[in-house]
mmCIF file of C-alpha atoms in Angstrom:
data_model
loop_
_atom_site.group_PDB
_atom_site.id
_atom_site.type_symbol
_atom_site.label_atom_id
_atom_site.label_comp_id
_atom_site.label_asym_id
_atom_site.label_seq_id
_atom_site.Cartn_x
_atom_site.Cartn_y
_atom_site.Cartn_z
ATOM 1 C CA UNK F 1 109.092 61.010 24.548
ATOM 2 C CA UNK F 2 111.443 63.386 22.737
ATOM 3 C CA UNK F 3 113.497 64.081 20.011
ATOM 4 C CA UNK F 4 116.001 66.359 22.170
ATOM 5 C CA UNK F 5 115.209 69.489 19.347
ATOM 6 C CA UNK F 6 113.169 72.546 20.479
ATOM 7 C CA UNK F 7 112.315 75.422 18.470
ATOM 8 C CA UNK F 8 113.068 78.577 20.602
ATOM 9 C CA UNK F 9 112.368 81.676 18.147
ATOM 10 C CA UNK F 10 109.757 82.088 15.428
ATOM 11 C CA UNK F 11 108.645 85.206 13.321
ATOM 12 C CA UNK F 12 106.695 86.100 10.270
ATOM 13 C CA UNK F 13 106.906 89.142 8.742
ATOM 14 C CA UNK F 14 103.668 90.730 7.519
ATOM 15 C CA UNK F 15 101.923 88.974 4.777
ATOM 16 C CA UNK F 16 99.846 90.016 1.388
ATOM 17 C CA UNK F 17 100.241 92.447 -0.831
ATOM 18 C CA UNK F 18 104.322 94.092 -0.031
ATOM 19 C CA UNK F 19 104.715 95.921 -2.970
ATOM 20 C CA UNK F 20 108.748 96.779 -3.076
ATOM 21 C CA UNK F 21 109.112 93.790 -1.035
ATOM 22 C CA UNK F 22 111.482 90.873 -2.328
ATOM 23 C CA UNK F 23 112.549 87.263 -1.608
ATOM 24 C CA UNK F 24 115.789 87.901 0.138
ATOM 25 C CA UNK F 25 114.329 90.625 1.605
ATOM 26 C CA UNK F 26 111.687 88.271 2.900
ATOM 27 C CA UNK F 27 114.357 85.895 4.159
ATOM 28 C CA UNK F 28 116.817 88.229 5.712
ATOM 29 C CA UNK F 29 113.197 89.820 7.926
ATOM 30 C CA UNK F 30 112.255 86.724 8.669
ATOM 31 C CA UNK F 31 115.396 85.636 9.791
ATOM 32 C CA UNK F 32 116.615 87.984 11.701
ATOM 33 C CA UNK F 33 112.643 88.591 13.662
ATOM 34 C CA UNK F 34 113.303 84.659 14.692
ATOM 35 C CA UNK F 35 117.225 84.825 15.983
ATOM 36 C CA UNK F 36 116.157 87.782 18.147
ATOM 37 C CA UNK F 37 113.227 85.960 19.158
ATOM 38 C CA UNK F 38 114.871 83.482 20.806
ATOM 39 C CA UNK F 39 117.408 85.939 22.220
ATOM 40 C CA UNK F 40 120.455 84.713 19.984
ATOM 41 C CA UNK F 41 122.862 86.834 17.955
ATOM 42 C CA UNK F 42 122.966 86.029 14.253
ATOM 43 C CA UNK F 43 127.183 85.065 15.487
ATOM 44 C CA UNK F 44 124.830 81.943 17.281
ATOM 45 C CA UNK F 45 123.477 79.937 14.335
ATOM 46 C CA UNK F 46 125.498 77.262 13.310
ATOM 47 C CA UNK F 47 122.606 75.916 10.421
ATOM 48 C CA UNK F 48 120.790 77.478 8.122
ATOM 49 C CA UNK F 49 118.055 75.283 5.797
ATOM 50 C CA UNK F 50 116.211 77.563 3.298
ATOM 51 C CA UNK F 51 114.010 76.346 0.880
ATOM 52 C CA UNK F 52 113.067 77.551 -2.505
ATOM 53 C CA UNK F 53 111.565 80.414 -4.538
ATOM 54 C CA UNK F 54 109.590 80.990 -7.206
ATOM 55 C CA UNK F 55 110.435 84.824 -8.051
ATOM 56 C CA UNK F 56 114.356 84.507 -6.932
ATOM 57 C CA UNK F 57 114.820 80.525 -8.305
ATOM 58 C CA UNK F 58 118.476 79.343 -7.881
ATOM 59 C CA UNK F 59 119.956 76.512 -7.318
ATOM 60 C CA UNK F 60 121.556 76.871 -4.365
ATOM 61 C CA UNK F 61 119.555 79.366 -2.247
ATOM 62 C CA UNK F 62 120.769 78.735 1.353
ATOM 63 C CA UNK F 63 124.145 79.285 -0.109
ATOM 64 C CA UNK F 64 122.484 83.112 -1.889
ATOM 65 C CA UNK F 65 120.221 83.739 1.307
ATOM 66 C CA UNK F 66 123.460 83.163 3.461
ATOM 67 C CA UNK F 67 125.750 85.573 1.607
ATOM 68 C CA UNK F 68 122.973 87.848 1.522
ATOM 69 C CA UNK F 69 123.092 88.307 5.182
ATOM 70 C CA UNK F 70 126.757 87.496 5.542
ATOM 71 C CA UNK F 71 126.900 84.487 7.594
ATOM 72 C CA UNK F 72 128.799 81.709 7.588
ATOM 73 C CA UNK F 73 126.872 78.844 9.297
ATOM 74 C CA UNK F 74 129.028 75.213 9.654
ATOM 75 C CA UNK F 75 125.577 74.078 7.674
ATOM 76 C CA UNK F 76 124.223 74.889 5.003
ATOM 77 C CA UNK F 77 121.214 73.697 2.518
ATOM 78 C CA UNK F 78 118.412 73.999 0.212
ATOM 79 C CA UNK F 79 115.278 71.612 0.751
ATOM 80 C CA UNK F 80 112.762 71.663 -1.978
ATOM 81 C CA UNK F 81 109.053 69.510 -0.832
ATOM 82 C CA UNK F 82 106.735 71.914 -1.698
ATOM 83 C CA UNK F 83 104.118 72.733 0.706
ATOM 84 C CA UNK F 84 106.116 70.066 3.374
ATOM 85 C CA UNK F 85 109.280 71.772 2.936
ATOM 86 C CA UNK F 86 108.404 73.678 6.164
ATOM 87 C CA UNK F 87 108.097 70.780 8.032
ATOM 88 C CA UNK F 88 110.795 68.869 6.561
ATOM 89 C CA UNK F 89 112.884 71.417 7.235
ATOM 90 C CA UNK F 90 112.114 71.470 10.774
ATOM 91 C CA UNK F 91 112.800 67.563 11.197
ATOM 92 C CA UNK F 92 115.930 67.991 9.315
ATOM 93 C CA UNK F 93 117.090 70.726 11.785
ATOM 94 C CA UNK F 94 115.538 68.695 14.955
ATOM 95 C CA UNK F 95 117.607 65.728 13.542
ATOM 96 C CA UNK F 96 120.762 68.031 13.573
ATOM 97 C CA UNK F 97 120.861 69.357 16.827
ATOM 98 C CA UNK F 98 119.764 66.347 18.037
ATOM 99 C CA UNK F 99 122.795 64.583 16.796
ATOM 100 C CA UNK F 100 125.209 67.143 17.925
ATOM 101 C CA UNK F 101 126.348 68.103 14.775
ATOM 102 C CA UNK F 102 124.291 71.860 14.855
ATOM 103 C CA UNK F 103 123.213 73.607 18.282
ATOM 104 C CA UNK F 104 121.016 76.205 16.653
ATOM 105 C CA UNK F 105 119.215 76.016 13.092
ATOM 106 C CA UNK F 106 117.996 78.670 11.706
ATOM 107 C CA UNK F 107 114.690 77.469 8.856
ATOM 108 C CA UNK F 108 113.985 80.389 7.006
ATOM 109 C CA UNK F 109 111.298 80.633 4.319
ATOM 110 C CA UNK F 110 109.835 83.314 2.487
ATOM 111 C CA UNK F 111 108.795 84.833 -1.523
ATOM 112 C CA UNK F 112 106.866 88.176 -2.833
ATOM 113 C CA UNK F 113 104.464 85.390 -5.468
ATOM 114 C CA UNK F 114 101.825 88.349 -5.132
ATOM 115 C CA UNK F 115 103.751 91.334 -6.400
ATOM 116 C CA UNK F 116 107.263 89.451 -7.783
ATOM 117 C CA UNK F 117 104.741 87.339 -10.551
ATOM 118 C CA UNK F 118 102.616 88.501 -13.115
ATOM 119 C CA UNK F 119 99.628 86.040 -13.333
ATOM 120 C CA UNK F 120 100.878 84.014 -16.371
ATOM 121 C CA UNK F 121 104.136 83.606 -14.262
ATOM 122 C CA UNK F 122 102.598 82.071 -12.081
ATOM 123 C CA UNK F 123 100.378 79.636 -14.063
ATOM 124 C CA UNK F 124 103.212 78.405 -15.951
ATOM 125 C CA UNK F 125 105.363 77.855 -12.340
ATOM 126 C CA UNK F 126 102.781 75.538 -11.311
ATOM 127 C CA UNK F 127 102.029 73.621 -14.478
ATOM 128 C CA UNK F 128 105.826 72.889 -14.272
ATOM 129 C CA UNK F 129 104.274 70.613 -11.434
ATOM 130 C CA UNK F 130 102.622 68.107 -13.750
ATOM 131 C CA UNK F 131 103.893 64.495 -15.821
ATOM 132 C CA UNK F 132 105.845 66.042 -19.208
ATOM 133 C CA UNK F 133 104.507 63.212 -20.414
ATOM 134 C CA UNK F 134 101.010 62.189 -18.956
ATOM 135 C CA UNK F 135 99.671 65.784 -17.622
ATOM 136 C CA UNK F 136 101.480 68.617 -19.159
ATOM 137 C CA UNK F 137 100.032 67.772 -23.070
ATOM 138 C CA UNK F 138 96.185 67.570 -22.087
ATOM 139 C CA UNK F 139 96.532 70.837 -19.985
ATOM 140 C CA UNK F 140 95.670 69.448 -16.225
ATOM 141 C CA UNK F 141 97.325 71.821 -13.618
ATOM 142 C CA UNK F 142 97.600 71.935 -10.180
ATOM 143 C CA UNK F 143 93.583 73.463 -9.378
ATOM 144 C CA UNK F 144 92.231 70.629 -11.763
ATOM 145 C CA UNK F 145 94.529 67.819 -9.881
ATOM 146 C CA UNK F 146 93.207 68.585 -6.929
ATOM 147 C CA UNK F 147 89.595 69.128 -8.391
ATOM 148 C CA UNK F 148 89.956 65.126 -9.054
ATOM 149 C CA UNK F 149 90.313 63.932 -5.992
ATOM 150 C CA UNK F 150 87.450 66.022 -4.506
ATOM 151 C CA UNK F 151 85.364 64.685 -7.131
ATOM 152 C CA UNK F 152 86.482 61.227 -6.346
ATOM 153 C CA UNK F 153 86.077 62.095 -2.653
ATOM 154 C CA UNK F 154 82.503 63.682 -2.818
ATOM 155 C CA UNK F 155 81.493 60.539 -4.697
ATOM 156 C CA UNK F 156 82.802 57.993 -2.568
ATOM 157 C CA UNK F 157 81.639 59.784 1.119
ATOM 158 C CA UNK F 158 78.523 61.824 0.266
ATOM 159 C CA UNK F 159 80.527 64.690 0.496
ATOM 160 C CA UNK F 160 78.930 68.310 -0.405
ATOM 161 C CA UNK F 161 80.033 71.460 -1.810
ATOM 162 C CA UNK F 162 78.777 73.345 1.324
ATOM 163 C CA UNK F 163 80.362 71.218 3.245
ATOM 164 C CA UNK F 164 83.977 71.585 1.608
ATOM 165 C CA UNK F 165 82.556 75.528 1.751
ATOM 166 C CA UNK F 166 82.243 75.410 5.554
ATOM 167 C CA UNK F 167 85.690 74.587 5.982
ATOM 168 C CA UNK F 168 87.032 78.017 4.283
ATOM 169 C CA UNK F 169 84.067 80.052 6.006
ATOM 170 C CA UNK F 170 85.908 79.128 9.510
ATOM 171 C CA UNK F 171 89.271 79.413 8.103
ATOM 172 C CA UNK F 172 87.901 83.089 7.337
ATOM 173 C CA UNK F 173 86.560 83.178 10.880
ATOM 174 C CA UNK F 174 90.037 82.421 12.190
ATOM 175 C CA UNK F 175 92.110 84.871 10.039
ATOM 176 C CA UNK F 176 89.505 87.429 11.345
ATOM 177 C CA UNK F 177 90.570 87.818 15.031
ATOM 178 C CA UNK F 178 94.179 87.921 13.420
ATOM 179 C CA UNK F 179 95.644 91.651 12.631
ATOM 180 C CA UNK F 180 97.812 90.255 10.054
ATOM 181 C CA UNK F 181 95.967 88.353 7.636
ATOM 182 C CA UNK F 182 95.758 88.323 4.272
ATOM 183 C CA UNK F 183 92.339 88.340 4.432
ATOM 184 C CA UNK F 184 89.770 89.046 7.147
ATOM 185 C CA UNK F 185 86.090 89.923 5.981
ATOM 186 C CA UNK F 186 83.631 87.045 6.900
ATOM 187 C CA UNK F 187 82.608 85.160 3.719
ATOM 188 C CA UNK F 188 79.724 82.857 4.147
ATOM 189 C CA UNK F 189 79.167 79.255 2.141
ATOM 190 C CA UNK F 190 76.779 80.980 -0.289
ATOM 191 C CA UNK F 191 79.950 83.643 -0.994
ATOM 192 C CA UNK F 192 82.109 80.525 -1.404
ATOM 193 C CA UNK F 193 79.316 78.748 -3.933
ATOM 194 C CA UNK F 194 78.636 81.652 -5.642
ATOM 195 C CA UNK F 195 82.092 82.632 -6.318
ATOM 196 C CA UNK F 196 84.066 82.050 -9.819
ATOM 197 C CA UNK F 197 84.389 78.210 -10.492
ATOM 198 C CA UNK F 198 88.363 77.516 -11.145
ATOM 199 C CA UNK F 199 88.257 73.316 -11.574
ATOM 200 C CA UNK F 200 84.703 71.974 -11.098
ATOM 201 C CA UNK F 201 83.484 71.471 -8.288
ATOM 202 C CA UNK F 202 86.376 73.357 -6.646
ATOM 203 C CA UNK F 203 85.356 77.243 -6.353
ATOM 204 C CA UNK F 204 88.045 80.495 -5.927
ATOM 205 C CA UNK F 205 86.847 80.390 -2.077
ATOM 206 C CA UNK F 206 88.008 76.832 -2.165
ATOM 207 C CA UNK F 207 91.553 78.103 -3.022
ATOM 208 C CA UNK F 208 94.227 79.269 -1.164
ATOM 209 C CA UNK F 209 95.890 82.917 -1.801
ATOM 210 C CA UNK F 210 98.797 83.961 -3.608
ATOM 211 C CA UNK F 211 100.542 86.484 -0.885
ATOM 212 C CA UNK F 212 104.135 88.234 -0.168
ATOM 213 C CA UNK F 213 105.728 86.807 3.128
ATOM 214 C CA UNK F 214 108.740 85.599 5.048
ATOM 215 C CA UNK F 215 108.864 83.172 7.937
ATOM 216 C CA UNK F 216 111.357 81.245 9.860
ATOM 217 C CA UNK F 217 111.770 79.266 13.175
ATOM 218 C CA UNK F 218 114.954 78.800 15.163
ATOM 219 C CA UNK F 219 115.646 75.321 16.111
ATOM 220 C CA UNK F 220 118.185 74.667 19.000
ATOM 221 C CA UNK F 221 119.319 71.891 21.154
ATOM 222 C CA UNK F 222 118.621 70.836 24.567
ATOM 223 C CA UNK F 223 121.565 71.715 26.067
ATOM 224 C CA UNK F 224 121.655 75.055 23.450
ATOM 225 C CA UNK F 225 117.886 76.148 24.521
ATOM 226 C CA UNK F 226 118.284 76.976 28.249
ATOM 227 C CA UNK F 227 120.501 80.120 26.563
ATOM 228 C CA UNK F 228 117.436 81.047 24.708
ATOM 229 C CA UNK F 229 115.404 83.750 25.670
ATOM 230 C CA UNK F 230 112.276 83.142 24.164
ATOM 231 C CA UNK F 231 109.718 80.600 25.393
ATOM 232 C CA UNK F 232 111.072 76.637 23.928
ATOM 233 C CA UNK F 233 108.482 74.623 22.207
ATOM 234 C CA UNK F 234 109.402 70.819 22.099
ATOM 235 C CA UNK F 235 109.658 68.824 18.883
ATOM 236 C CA UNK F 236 108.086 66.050 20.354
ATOM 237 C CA UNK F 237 107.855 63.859 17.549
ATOM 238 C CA UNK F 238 108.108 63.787 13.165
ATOM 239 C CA UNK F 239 107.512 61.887 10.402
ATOM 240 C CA UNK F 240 107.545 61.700 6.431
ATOM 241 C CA UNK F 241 104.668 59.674 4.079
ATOM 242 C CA UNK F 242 105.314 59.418 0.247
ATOM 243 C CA UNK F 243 103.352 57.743 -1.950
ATOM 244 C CA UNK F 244 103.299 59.653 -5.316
ATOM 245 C CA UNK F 245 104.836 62.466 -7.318
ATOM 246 C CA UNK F 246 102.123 62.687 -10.249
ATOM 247 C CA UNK F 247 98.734 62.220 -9.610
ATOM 248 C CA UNK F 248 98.379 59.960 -11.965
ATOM 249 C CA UNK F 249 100.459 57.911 -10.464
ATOM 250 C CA UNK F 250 98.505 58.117 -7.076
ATOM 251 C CA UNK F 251 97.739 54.357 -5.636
ATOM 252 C CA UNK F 252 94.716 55.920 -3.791
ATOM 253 C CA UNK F 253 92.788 59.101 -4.153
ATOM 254 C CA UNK F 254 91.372 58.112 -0.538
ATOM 255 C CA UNK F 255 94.388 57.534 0.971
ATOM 256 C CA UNK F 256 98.334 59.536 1.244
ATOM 257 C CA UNK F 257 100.692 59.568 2.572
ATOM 258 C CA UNK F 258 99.346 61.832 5.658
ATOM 259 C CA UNK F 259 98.402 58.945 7.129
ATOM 260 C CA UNK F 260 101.588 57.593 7.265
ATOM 261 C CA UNK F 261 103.792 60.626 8.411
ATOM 262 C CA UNK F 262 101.349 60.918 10.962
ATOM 263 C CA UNK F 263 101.220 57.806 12.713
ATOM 264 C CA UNK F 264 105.038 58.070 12.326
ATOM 265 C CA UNK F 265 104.983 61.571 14.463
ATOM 266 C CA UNK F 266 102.588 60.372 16.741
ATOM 267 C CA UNK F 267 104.202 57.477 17.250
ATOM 268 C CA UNK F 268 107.531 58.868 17.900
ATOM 269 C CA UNK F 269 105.506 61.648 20.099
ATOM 270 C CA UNK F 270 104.036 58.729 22.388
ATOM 271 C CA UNK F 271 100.568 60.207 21.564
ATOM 272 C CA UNK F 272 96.940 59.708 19.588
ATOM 273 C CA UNK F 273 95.569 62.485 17.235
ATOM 274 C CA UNK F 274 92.515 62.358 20.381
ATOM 275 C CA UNK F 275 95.627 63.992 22.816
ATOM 276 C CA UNK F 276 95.711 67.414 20.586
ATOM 277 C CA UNK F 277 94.783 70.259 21.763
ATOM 278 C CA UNK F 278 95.230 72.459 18.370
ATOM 279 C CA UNK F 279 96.303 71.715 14.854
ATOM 280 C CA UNK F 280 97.717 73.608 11.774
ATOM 281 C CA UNK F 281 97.381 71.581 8.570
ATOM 282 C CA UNK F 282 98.229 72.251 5.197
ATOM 283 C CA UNK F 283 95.225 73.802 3.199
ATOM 284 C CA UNK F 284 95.895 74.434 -0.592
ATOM 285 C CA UNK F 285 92.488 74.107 -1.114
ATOM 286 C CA UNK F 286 89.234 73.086 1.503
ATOM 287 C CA UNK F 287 89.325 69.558 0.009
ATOM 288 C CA UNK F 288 93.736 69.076 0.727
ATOM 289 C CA UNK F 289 91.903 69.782 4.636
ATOM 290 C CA UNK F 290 89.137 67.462 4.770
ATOM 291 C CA UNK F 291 90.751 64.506 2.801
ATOM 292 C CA UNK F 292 93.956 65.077 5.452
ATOM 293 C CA UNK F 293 91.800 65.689 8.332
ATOM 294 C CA UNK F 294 90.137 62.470 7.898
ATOM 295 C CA UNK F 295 93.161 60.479 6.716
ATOM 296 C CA UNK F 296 95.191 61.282 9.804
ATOM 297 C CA UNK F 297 92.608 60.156 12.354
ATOM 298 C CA UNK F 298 91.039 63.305 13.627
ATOM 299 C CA UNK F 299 87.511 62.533 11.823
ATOM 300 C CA UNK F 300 85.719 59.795 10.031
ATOM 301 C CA UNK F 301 85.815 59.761 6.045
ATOM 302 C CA UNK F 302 83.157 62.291 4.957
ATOM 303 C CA UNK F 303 83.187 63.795 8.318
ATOM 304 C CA UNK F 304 85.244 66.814 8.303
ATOM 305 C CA UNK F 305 83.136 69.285 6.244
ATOM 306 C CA UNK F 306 80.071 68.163 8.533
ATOM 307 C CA UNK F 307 82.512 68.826 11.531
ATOM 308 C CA UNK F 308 83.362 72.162 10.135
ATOM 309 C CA UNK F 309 80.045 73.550 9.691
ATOM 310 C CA UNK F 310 79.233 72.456 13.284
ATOM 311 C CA UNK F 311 82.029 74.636 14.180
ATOM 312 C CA UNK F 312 84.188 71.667 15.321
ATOM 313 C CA UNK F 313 86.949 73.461 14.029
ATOM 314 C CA UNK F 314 86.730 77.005 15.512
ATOM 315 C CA UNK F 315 88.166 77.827 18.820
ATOM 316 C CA UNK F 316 85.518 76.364 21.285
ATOM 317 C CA UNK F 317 85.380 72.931 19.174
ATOM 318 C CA UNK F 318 86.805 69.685 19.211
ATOM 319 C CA UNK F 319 90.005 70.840 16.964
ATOM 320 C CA UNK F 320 90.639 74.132 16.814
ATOM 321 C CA UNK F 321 92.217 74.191 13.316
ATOM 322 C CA UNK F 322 94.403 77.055 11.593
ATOM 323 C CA UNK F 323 93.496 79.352 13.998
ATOM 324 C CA UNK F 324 95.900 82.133 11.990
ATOM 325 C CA UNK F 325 93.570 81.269 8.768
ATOM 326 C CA UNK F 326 95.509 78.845 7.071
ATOM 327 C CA UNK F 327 96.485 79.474 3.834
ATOM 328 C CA UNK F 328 93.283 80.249 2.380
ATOM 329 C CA UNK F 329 92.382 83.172 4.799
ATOM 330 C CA UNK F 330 95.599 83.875 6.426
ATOM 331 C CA UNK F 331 98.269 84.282 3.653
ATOM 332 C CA UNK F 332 100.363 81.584 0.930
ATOM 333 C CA UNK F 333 103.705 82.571 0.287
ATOM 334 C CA UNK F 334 105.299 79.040 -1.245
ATOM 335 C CA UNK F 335 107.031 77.313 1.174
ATOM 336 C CA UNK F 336 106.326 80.140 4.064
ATOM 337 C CA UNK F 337 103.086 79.159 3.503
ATOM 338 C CA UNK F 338 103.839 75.914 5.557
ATOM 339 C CA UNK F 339 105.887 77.896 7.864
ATOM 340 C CA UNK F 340 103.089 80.445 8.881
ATOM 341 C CA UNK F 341 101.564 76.760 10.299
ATOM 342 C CA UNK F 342 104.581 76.501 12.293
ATOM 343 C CA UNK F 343 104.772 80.078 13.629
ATOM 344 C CA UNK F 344 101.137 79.895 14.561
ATOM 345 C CA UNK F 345 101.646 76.751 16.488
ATOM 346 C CA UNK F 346 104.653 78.330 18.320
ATOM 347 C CA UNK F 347 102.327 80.968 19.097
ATOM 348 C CA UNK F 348 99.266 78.809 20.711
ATOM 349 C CA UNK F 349 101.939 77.025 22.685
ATOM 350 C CA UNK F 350 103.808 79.672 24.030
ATOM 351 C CA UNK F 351 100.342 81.367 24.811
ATOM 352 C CA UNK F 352 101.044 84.474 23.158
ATOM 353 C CA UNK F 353 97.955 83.931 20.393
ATOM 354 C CA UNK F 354 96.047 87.001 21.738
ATOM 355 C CA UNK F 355 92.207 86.813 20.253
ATOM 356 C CA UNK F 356 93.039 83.526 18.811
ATOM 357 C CA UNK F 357 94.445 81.328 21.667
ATOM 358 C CA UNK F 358 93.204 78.191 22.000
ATOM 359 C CA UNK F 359 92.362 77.623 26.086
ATOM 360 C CA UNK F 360 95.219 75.429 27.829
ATOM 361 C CA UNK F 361 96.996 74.629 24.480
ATOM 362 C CA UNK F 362 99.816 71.702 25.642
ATOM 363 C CA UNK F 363 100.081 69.745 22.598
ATOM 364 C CA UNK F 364 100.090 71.246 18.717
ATOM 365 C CA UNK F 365 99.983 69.136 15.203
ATOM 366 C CA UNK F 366 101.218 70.747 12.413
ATOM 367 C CA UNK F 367 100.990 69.062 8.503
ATOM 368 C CA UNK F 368 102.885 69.925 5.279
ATOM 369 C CA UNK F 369 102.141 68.311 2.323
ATOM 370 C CA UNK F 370 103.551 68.823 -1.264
ATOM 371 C CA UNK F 371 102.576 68.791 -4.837
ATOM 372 C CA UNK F 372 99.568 66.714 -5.589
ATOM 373 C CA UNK F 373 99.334 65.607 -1.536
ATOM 374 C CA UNK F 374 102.543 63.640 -2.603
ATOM 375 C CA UNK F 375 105.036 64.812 0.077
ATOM 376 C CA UNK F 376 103.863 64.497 3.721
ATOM 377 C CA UNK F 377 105.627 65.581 7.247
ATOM 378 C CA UNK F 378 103.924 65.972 10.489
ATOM 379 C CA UNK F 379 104.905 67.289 13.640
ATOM 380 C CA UNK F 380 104.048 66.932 16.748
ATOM 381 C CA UNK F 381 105.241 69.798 19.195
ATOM 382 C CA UNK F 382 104.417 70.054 22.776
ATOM 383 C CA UNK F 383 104.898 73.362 25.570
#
């Protein structure tokens, strides 16, 4: 099956610490790595999506990101999801090519959190994300929402600390055979334990990072690929899950809407989560991976931290997973951080992974998810 889009250039710029480095900056890098990537002239892109930023906020920043580079795309807006703004993003641009309305769509992404925010800047950013009302007065922020499902989640399944810990020590492994990342010295599951608790039970090694970074993805047509130069990766199939904005307003802390967006892709993809060869899934934090791992299909509850520590993740096992690093090892950048899943996909698929590549890669998941795993979009893309 198909969904007539294909994304024919990617690029991310380099991530972590860019000191000097901006958000536009970002963008316009990212950007203009992708359009040459697929062989296209900047004159080429009829769309442009963008999504939002945290050190350059405005309400309207395809509109800033597109004057900025001085283009003048028939299409043009801002999508704000979160960490499945990425992914969104790419469905919205697969869904206007496909309709004839775009031929190539440029999704650009990008934000300096690490060296544009000072540390309280950031804090108070994310505890924008909770209820005025229900969240915001007793001081629960993003770490501690997520702490409470992996408390509910370790209760319910047996699950372990070590095991949750296994699932960043391979993320580490990953990012290591990658000259870009963020990060890159092996950590071990004691080195997770041991480091500085943020919201019991979840550790700082349980966390993602707060990095610099651009990335974007050129999405084109059928008829609009065969001019690209660059390799075309298929958007084979897509799909969206909501169930929640506040986690207190979660109907599940087992279930979200991952499982939905994904049976929705796979669905529309004409494949099972058992046909993928390699998958790039949102990690915020090592329980966002094992509660979405499961809920998608690719383990049994209270299975994936098990699977992780049995290397079942890593390159030779059943799924390789974030092979770039994800975004605890490789880099976080706001919404590039979903994109660097995309790019990395792109990457195994076209073969051009280098240490990294996953043997005979055909078929690639990616996940976003956003806020409190509220939003949820899955891809499925195919070489």
């Amino acid at each position: 099956m198909t969904m007539n889009a294909f994304i024919t250039g990617a690029y991310d710029t380099a991530v972590g610490e860019l000191p000097g480095s901006s958000c536009m900056g970002l963008h316009a890098e990212a950007a203009m790595g992708a359009v040459a990537d697929a062989g296209l002239k900047l004159s080429d892109i009829d769309g442009v999506l963008c999504a939002y930023s945290f050190t350059e906020p405005h309400l309207m920043l395809a509109s800033v990101f597109c004057e900025y580079l001085g283009i003048h795309p028939a299409t043009c807006l801002a999508i704000q999801a979160g960490g499945a703004s990425a992914c969104i993003m790419v469905m919205q641009a697969a869904a206007l090519v496909a309709s004839g309305q775009c031929s190539h769509v440029l999704v650009v992404t990008g934000d300096n959190r690490l060296t544009g925010m000072s540390r309280d800047g950031a804090v108070a950013a994310l505890s924008a994300v909770g209820h005025p009302q229900f969240e915001r007065p007793f001081g629960i922020g993003v770490p501690a929402s997520y702490a409470l499902v992996a408390r509910h989640y370790m209760h319910q399944y047996g699950v372990t600390s070590e095991q949750l810990a296994a699932i960043a020590v391979e993320h580490r492994r990953h990012a290591g055979r990658h000259p870009k990342a963020h990060k890159r010295d092996p950590i071990t599951v004691d080195q997770v334990l041991s480091s500085r608790m943020i919201a019991d039970p979840l550790h700082m090694l349980d966390c993602c990072l707060i990095s610099d970074g651009g990335a974007a993805v050129v999405v084109s047509s059928r008829a609009a690929a065969r001019d690209a130069r660059g390799k075309a990766v298929e958007v084979l199939g897509a799909g969206q899950g909501h169930t929640h904005e506040h986690i207190v307003a979660a109907p599940s802390l087992v279930d979200f809407g991952c499982k939905t967006s994904s049976a929705m892709a796979f669905a529309r993809a004409g494949v099972t989560a058992g046909d993928i060869d390699v998958a790039q899934i949102y990690d915020s934090f090592t329980i966002t991976l094992a509660v979405e791992l499961e809920s998608i299909g690719f383990f049994e509850r209270g299975q994936a931290g098990i699977a992780a520590a049995a290397g079942e993740l890593g390159l030779g096992g059943r799924l390789p997973c974030n092979t770039h690093g994800g975004l605890m090892s490789y880099a976080h950048s706001g919404a590039a951080g979903g994109m660097f899943h995309v790019v990395e996909a792109v990457h195994q698929l076209r073969g051009s992974a280098d240490a990294r590549q996953v043997r005979n890669a055909k078929l690639a998941f990616v996940h976003g998810d956003g806020g409190i795993l509220s939003a949820h979009c899955s891809l499925v893309l195919g070489a």
